[in-house]
Structure formats: C-alpha cells, structure tokens
Coordinates of C-alpha atoms in Angstrom, one line a residue:
Chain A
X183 CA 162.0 131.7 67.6
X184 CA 164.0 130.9 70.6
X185 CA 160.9 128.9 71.9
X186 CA 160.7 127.1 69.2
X187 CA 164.3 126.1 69.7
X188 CA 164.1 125.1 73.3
X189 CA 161.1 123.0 72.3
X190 CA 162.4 121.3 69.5
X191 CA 164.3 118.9 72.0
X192 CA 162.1 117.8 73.9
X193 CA 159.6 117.6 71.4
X194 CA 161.9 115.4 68.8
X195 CA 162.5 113.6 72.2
X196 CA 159.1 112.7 72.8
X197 CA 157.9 111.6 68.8
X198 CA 161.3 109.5 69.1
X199 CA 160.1 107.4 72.4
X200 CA 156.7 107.1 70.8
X201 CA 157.8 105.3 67.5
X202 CA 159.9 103.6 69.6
X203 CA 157.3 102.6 71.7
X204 CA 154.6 101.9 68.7
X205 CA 158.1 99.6 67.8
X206 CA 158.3 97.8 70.4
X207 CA 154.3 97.3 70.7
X208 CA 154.8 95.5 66.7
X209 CA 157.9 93.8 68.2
X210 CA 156.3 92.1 71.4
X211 CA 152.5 92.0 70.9
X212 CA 149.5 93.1 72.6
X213 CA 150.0 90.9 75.4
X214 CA 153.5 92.8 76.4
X215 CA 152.8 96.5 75.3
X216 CA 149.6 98.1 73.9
X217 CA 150.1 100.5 71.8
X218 CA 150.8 104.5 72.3
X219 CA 146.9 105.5 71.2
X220 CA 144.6 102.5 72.8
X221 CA 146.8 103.2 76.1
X222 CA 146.0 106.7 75.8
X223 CA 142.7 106.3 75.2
X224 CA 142.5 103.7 78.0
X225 CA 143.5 106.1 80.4
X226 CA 141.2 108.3 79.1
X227 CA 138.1 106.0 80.3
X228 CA 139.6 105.4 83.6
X229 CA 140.0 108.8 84.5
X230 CA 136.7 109.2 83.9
X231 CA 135.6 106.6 86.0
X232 CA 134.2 107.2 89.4
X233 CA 136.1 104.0 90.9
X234 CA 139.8 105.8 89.6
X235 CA 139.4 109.3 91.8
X236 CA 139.9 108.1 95.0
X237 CA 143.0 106.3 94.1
X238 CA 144.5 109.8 92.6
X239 CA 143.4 111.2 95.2
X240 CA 145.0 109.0 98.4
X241 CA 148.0 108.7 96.3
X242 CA 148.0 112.6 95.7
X243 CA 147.3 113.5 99.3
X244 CA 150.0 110.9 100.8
X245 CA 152.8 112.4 98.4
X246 CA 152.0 116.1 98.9
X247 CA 152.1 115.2 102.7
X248 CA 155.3 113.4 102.6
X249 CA 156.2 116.5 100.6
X250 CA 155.4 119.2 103.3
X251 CA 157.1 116.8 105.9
X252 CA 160.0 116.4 103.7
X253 CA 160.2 120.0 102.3
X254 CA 159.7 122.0 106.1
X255 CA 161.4 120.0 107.9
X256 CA 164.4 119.3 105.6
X257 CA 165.2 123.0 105.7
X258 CA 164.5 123.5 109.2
X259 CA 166.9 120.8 109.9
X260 CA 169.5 121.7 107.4
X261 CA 169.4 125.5 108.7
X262 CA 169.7 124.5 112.2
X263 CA 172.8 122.2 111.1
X264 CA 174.2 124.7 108.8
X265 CA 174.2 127.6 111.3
X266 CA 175.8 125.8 113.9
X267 CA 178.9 124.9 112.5
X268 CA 180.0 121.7 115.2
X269 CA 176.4 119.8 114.6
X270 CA 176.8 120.0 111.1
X271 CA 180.1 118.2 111.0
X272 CA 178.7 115.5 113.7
X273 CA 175.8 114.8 111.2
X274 CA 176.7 115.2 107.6
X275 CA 178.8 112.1 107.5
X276 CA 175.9 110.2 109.2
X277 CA 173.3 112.0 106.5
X278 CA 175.2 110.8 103.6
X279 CA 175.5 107.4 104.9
X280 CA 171.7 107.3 105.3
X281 CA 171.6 109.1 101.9
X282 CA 173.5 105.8 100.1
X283 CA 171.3 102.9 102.0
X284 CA 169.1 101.2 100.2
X285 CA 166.2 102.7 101.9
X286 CA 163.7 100.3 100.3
X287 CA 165.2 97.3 102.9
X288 CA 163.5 99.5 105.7
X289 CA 160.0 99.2 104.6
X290 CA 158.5 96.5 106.5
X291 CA 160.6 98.6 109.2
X292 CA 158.1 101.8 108.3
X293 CA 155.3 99.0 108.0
X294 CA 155.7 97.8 111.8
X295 CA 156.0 101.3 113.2
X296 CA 153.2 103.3 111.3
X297 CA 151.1 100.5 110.2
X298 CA 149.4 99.6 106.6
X299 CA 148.0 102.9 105.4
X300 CA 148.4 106.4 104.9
X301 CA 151.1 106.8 107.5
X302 CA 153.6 104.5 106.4
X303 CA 153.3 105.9 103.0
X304 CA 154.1 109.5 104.1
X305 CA 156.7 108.5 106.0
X306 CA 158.4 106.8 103.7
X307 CA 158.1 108.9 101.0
X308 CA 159.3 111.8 103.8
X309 CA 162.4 109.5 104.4
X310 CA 163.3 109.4 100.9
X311 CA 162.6 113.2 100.5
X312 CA 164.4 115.0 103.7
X313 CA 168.2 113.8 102.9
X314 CA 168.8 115.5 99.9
X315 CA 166.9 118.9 101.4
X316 CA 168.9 119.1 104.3
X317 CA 172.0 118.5 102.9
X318 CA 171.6 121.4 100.4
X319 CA 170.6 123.6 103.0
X320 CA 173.0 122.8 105.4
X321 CA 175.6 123.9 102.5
X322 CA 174.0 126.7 101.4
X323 CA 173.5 128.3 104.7
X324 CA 177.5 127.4 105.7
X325 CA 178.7 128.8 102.5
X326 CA 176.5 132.2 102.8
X327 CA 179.3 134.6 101.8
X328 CA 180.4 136.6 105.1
X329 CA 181.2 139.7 103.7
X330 CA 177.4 140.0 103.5
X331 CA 176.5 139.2 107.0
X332 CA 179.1 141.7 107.8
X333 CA 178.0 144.4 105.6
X334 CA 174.6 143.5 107.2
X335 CA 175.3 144.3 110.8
X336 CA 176.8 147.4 110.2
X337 CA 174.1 148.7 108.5
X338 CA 172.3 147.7 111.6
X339 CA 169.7 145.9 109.9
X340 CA 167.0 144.0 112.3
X341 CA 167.4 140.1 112.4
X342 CA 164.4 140.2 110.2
X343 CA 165.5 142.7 107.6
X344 CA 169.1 140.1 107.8
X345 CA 166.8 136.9 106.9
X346 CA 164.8 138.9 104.4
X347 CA 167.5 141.1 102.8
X348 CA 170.3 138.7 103.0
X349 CA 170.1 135.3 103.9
X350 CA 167.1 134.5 101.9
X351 CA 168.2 136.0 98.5
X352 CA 171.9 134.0 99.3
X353 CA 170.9 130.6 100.1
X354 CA 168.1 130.1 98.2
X355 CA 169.4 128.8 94.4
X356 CA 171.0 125.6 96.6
X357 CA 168.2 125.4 98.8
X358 CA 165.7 125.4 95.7
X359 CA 167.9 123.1 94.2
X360 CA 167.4 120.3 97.3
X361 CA 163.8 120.6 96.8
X362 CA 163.9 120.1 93.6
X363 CA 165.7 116.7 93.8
X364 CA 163.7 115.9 97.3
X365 CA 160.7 116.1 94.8
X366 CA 161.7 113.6 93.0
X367 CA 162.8 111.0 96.1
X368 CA 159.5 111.6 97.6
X369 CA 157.3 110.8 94.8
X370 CA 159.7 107.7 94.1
X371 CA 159.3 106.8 98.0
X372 CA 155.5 107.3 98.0
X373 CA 155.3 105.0 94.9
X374 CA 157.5 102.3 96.1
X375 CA 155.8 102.4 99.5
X376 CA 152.0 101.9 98.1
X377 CA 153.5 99.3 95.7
X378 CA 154.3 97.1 98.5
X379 CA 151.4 96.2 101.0
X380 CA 149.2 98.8 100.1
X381 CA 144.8 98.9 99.7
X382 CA 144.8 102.2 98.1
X383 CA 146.2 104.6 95.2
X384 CA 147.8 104.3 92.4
X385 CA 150.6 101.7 93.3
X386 CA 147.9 99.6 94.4
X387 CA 145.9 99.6 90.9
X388 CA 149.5 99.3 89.5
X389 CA 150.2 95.6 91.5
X390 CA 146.7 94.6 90.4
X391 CA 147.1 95.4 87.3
X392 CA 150.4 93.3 87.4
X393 CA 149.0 90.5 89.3
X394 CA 146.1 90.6 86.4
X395 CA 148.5 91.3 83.5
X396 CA 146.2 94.5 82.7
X397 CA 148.6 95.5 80.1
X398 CA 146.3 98.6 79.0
X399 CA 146.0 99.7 83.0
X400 CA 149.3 99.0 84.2
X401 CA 150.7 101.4 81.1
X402 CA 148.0 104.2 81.2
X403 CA 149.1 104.5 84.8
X404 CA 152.8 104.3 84.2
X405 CA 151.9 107.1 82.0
X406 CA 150.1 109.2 84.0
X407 CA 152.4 108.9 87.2
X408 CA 155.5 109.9 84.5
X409 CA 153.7 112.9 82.9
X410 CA 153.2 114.1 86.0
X411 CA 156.7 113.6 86.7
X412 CA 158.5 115.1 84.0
X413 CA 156.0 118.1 83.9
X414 CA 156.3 118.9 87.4
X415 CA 160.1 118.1 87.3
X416 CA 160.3 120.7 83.9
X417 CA 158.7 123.6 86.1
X418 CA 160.9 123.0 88.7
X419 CA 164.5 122.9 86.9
X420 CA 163.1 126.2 85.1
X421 CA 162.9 128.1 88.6
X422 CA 165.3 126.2 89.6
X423 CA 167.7 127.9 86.1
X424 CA 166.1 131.2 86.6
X425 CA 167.0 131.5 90.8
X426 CA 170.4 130.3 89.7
X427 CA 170.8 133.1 86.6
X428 CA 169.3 135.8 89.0
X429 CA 172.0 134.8 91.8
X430 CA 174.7 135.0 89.5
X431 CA 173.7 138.5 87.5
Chain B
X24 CA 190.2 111.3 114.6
X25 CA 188.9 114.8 114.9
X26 CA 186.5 116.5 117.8
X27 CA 183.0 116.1 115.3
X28 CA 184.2 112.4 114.8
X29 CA 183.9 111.7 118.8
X30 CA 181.1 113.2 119.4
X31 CA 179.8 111.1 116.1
X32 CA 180.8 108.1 117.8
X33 CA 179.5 108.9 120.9
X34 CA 175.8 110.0 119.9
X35 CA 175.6 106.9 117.3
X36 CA 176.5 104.7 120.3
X37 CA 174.2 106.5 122.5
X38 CA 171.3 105.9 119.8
X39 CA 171.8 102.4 119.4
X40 CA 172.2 101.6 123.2
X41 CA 169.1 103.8 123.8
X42 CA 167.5 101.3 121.3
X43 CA 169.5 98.2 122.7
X44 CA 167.9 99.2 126.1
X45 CA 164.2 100.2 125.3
X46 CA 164.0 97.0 123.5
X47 CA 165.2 95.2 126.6
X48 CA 163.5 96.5 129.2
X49 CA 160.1 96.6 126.9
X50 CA 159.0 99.8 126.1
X51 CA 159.2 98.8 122.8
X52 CA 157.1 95.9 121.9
X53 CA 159.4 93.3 119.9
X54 CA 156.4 93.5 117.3
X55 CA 157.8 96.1 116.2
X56 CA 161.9 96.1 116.8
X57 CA 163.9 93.2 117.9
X58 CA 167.3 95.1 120.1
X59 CA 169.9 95.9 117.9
X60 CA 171.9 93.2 119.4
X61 CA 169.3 90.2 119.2
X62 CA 169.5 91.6 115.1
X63 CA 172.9 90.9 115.0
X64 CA 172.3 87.6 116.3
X65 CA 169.6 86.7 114.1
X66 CA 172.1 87.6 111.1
X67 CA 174.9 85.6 112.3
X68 CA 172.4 82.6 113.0
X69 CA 170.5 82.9 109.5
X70 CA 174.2 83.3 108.1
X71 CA 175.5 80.0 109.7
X72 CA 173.1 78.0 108.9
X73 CA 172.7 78.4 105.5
X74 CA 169.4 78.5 104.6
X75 CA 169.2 81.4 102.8
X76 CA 172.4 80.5 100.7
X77 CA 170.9 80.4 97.3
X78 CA 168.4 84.0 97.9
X79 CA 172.0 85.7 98.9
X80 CA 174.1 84.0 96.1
X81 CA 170.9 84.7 93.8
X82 CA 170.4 88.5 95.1
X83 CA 173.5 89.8 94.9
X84 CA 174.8 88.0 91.7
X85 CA 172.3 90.1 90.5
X86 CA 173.2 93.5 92.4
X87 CA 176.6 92.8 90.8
X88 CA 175.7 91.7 87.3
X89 CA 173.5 95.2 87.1
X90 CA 176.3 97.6 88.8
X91 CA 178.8 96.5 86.7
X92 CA 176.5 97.2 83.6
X93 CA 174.8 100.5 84.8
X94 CA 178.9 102.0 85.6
X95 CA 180.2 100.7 82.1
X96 CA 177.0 101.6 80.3
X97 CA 176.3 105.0 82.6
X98 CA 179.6 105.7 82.1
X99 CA 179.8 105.3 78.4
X100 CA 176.7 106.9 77.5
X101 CA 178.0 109.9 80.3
X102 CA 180.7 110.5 77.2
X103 CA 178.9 109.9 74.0
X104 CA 176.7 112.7 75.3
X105 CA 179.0 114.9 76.3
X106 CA 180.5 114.8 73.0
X107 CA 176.7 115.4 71.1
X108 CA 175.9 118.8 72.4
X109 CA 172.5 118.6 70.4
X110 CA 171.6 114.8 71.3
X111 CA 172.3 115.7 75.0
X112 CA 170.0 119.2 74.9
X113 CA 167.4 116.9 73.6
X114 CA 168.0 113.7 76.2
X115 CA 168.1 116.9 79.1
X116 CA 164.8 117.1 80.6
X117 CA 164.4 113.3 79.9
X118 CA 167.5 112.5 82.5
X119 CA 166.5 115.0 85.0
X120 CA 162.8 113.9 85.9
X121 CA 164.0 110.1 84.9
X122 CA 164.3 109.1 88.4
X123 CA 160.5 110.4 89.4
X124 CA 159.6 107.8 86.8
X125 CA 157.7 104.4 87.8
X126 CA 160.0 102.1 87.2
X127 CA 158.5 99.1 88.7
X128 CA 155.2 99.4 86.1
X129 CA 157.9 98.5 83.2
X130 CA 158.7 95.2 85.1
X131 CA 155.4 93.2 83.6
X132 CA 156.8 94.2 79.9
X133 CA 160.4 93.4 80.9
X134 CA 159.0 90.1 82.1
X135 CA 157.3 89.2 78.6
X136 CA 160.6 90.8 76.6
X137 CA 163.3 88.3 78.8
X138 CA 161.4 85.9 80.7
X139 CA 161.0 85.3 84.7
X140 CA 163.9 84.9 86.8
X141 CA 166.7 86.9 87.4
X142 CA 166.9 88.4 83.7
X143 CA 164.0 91.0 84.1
X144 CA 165.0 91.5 87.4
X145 CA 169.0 92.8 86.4
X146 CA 168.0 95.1 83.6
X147 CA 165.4 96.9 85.5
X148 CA 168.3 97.4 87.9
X149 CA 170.4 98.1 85.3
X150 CA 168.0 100.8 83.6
X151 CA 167.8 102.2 87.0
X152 CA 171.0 102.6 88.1
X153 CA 172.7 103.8 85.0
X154 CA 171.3 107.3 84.4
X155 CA 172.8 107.9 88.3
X156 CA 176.4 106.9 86.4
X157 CA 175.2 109.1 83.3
X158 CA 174.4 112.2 85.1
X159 CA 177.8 112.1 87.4
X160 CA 179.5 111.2 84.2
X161 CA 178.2 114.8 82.3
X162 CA 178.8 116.4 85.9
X163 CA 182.1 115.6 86.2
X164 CA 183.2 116.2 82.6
X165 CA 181.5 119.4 82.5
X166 CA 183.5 120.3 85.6
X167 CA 187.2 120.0 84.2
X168 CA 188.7 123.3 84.8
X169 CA 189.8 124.8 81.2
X170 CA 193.2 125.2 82.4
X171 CA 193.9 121.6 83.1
X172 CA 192.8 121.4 79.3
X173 CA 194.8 124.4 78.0
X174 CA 197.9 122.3 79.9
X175 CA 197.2 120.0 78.1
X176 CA 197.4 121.5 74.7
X177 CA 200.7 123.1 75.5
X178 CA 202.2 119.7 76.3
X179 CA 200.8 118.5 73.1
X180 CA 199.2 116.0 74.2
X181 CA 198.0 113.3 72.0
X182 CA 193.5 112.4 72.4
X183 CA 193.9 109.2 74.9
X184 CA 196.6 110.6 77.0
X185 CA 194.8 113.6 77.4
X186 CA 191.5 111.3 78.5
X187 CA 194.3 109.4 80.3
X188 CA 195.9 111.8 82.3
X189 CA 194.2 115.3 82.4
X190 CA 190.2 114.5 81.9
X191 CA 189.4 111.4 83.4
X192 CA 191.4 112.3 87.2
X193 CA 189.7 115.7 86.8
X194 CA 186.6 114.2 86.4
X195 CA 187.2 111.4 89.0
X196 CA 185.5 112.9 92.2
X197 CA 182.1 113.4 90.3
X198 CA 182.6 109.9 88.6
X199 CA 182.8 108.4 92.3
X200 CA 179.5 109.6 93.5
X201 CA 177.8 108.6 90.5
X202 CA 179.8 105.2 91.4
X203 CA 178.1 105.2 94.9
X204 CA 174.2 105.8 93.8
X205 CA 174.8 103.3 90.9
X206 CA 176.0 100.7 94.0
X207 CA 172.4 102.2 95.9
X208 CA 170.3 102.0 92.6
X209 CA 171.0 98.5 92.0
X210 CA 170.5 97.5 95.0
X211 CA 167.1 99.0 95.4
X212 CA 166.4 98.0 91.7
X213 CA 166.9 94.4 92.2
X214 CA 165.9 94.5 96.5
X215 CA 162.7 96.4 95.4
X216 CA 161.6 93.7 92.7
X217 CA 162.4 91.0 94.8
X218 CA 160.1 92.6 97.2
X219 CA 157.1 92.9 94.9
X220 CA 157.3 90.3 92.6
X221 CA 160.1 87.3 92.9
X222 CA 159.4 83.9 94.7
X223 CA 163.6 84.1 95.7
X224 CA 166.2 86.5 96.3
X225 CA 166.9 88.5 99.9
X226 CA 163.9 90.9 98.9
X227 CA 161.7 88.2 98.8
X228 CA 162.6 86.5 101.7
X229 CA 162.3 89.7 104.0
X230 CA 159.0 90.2 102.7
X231 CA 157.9 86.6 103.4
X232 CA 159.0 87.4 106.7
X233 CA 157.5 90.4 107.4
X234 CA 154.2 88.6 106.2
X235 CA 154.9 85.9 108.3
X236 CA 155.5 88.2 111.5
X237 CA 158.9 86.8 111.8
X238 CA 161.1 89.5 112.7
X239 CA 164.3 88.3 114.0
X240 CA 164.6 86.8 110.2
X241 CA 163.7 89.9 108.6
X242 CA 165.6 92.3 110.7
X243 CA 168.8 89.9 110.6
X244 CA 168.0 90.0 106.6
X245 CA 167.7 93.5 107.1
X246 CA 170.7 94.4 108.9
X247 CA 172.7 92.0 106.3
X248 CA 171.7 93.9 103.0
X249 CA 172.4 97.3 105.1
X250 CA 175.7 95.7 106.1
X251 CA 177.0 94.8 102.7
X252 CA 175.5 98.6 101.5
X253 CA 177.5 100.2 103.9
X254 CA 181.1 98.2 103.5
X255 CA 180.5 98.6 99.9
X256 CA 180.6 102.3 100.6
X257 CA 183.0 102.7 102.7
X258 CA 185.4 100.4 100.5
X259 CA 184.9 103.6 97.6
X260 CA 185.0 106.1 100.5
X261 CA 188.5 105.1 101.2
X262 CA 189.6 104.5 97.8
X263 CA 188.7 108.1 97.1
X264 CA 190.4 109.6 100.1
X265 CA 193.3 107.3 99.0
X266 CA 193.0 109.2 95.7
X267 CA 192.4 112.9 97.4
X268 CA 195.5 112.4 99.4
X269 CA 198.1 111.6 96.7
X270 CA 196.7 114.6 95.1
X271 CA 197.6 116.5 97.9
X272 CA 194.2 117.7 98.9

C-alpha cells in the first residue's frame, strides 16, 4: 500500500509530461517534436547500433572520471578545510564566489589548457562537481558535535576507532548530501563540455543532430541522458533520506 | 576586516601575481593564458572601442529579460506549491534531478516553437534558472520557525500582513540564494547557447575567438562576463548583510 502511494506521484507525474508531450508533438508537427512512441522506438534502434556504443561509452567514462576526481577530492579537500578551522575561513568566501561564476565562460579556458578531448571534458565536468562537495564537507566536519570527540578520547579510542566510530557516522548525512548535488553539476559539466568542441559522445551526436535537425535523434538522446538522470538522482535522494532518518533516530 | 580576510587578500594577490609573472617571464606560453593584467587591458580596449556594443547590449538584455522571469516565475511557482502538498509530492523528484537534465537538446524545439534570435535563447534561460528560484523558494518557506507563525496568530494578524511581515523576512535568507543561482543560471542559460548555437551575443563572440586563436579578445570577453557575475553578486551580498544586520544578527 504505502508503495503504491509513493509511486503514484511520480507515476501521475510522468503520464502527465507524456500527454503533454504527445500535445505538443499535435501542436508543433513532426518537424519540431516526434512523438513520445517513434522517439522511443528510435532510441531503441540506435542503441542497438554498433556506431551508438562508443559514444555511451566516452561520454560514460569521461563523467564517471570527472566523478571520481570530483567526488575524492572534493572531500579530501573539504576535510582538510573543515578540520583546520583558519583555512576554512580563508577559502569558503573564495569557494562560494567560484561556486556563483558562470563556469561555462571558462571553457575555451579548460580548452587551451587540456586540449580537445577526454581531458578537458573531465575537467570540466570535475570543476562543476568539486564546489558543492567540499563545501558540505567542510561544514559537516566543523559542525561534528564535540561532545562526541570528547566522549571519544576518553574512552581512549585509537584515531582509527575515532574516524570509524565517530566521525564517519557524524558527518556523513551532509557529506552524502554534497555528492548527491556534485552528481548532478558533474554530469551537467560533462555534457556542456562535449557539447562545445567535442569529436565524441553523446554531446557530440546531440550538436549533429542539431546541426542536421534530427528531430528523432536529438530527442531519443535527450531522453536517454534524462532517464539516466532522474533514475540515478531518485537512488541517491533515497540514501540520501535514509542516512538523514538514521542520523536523526 | 578580520585575520581570515588578510590572509584572503594576501593569497588571492599572491595567485594572481604568480600568474601575472609566469605569463611574463614565459613559462606559460601566451597560447594558452594572456597575464592577468594584459586581460584587463584587452577588456578595457574591446570596451572602448565599441565593437562589441550590440553582442553586450544583445547578451545581457537577455540575462536580464530571463532573471527577472525565472525570480518572479520561480518565485511564484515556489508558493503555489507550497500551498498544494499533493501537486508538490508529485513535482518532487521531477525538481530534484531537473538540473542533471539536458537542457541544451530542447533548444532545436524551442527554436521551431518561437523562432531564432534572442526569443529561444531567453526562455531556455528562463526554464533554467527558475526551478533554482523554485527550490530556494519551498526551502525557505519550509524553514519558517512555527513560533514566528504562532506570533503571528496571537497578534491576529490578517493573511497579507502575515506574508508581509512574518513569512516572507523569515523566508528571506533562503529566497536570496535562490536569487544568486537564478543570476548564475541565466547567465550560463543564455552564455551557454550563445556558445553553441547563436551567430551574436558575448557567448558567441568568445567562441569565435577561441576558434580564431585570438585570446586577448576572448580572455578580455572573459574577464568582462566574470566581472559583471561577480559585482552582480556582491551587490545581493551586501544587500543581504544590510538585511542581517538590522536584524541584529
């Protein structure tokens, strides 16, 4: 029962941006918008063509490395500047100025140091990612509660059994919680970056697509990059709810 | 201005002299980045003489046209959801993965729907900016402490003055952010089409001259967009600490 109520939302919610979309397709004609089922369809075929893998796959591999970069780093960095508490003042201002920039004006930037490729792609997509990561760990690892840590060393625990026992469990909801939204800036960073000057991926059939008004392609990969999205982004906020729940319990 | 802001100062200064002065001495190759200063010069040059007049008037027309839409529209949908409990359970998972969507692939339907120019351009800003107002909006209302509301039962206060005076400055600090990554989200809306497909605007223009391996142009465009991003900010920054400190806080 209670899954069929947290379904019916989204599910109501999907129907709803189909007939819309089926609306629309009437409205503006097969030269704007195909329709929900040939797009599907259409996608259907092109993932099963040989030509459409390696563009998954460059696209896949330069977000999940942008990912990593953004994801280990981020908290590395964000630890670092939450434990020591001078560094973290110097910075945050400077990270939440970086954080508001229009980020896509430094892509040729990216372009010129890395070169056209995989490289630039990570890194930007990395750039878009990090912020967001190390700010929410930088102010989950400040705002660890103290009492703990103090209850901690006079149990004697071992600096291990302290990151294990304590700090983990603490600063983990916020922490998840930057990842979560660094998800979502990477794979936006790693699409913008191979929709501009790019050979490869999914971007790149995306801007030929456009530049051949392939209505059918352009939305059957608009589809696939968003299902992706929102399924991936659904998982997330669940652990993300469940961490949260657990931490408050 | 505090310890952390001095040593701020200092290590920005130190960064961008470091820059200034590998640039100069030429360990790094002006292919890749002009000095900091020579940027500033290009800027003032491409500003003084005009040239790029119309793109600027063009591009941020449009930044404007689309923040002032995506706060009022962000802003107003923020509330109508906030009052529909069951409309916003169903819109939930929609608004948190909606910024992992590819925007850009809509731009080819937005195209046929309101023809080239800036049109297309300004509501895929708009669409992009707005759920950034939306989600601050739902943040910030959520966030009223009860009290504040239970005051303002016991004053009797009638619906608008309540909005007036209890919810809407309770909600304001979550309203500004959402303010801030509209003023971001425009920008790269409108920036980010320019870049990919326009034949005007600033983003066009840095892109023409990043394929035309003039860099002082596109670093002064650069450093311009950046500029107005960042006094843009900093006007809302001080506005809000305006607001923090006749609160007292």
């Amino acid at each position: 029962m209670t899954a069929v109520r947290t379904l019916r939302g989204p599910l109501l919610l999907t129907a709803s941006l189909l007939v819309a979309w089926q609306l629309l397709h009437q409205w503006a004609g097969d030269t704007a918008l195909t329709a929900p089922l040939p797009t599907l369809e259409h996608l259907w075929t092109m993932i099963g063509q040989k030509r459409f893998v390696p563009h998954v796959t460059e696209t896949g591999l330069a977000f999940l490395q942008a990912l990593a970069i953004a994801w280990i780093a981020g908290v590395g960095v964000g630890v670092l500047l939450g434990g020591h508490r001078l560094s973290g003042e110097v910075a945050e201002p400077i990270l939440v100025g970086l954080y508001s920039l229009p980020k896509i004006t430094l892509y040729p930037v990216i372009l010129l140091l890395f070169g056209l490729g995989m490289p630039a792609k990570v890194a930007f997509g990395a750039l878009h990612g990090i912020i967001p990561v190390v700010l929410f760990t930088m102010s989950a690892v400040r705002n660890v509660n103290r009492t703990y840590l103090r209850a901690g060393r006079s149990m004697r625990l071992t600096p291990m059994q302290m990151a294990w026992r304590i700090l983990i469990p603490a600063t983990l909801p916020e922490i998840f919680s930057g990842l979560r939204i660094g998800f979502s800036l990477t794979l936006l960073g790693t699409m913008l970056g191979e929709l501009f000057a790019s050979q490869r991926g999914l971007g790149f059939l995306l801007m030929t697509a456009i530049d051949l008004n392939d209505v059918a392609t352009i939305l059957a990969i608009a589809v696939l990059i968003s299902l992706f999205a929102v399924v991936a982004n659904t998982i997330l906020l669940a652990i993300d709810r469940r961490l949260r729940r657990g931490s408050a319990a | 201005m505090s310890k952390a802001g001095w040593i701020r100062l200092v290590v920005l200064v130190a960064f961008f002299g470091a820059v200034e002065a590998l640039c100069r001495t030429g360990a790094i190759s002006p292919k890749l980045i002009i000095a900091p200063s020579a940027m500033l010069g290009a800027m003032v040059k491409l500003l003084a003489s005009g040239e790029m007049g119309d793109d600027i008037r063009q591009t941020l027309l449009s930044v404007a046209i689309a923040m002032g839409l995506s706060i009022v529209g962000g802003f107003g949908l923020g509330c109508v959801l906030y009052w529909l409990p069951p409309l916003r359970r169903a819109v939930d998972p929609f608004l948190a993965a909606y910024y992992s969507l590819p925007h850009f692939a809509f731009y080819p339907l937005l195209i046929v729907i309101f023809g080239l120019g800036a049109l297309p351009l300004i509501v895929l800003a708009t669409l992009f900016a707005m759920v950034a107002m939306t989600m601050a909006t739902l943040t910030g209302l959520d966030r009223i402490p009860r009290v504040l509301i239970k005051t303002a039962r016991m004053q009797r206060l009638s619906l608008p003055a309540e909005i007036w005076h209890i919810r809407l400055p309770a909600a304001a600090p979550h309203l500004f952010s959402g303010l801030k990554l509209a003023v971001t989200y425009s920008f790269i809306g409108v920036i980010a089409g320019e870049f990919i497909l326009s034949t005007s605007g600033l983003g066009h223009q840095i892109a023409f001259a990043y394929d035309n391996f003039d860099n002082p142009t596109m670093y002064g465009l650069i450093l311009f967009v950046l500029c107005i991003a960042i006094v843009f900010n900093l006007l809302v920054f001080a506005y809000e600490r305006r607001l923090a400190r006749q609160r007292g806080l």
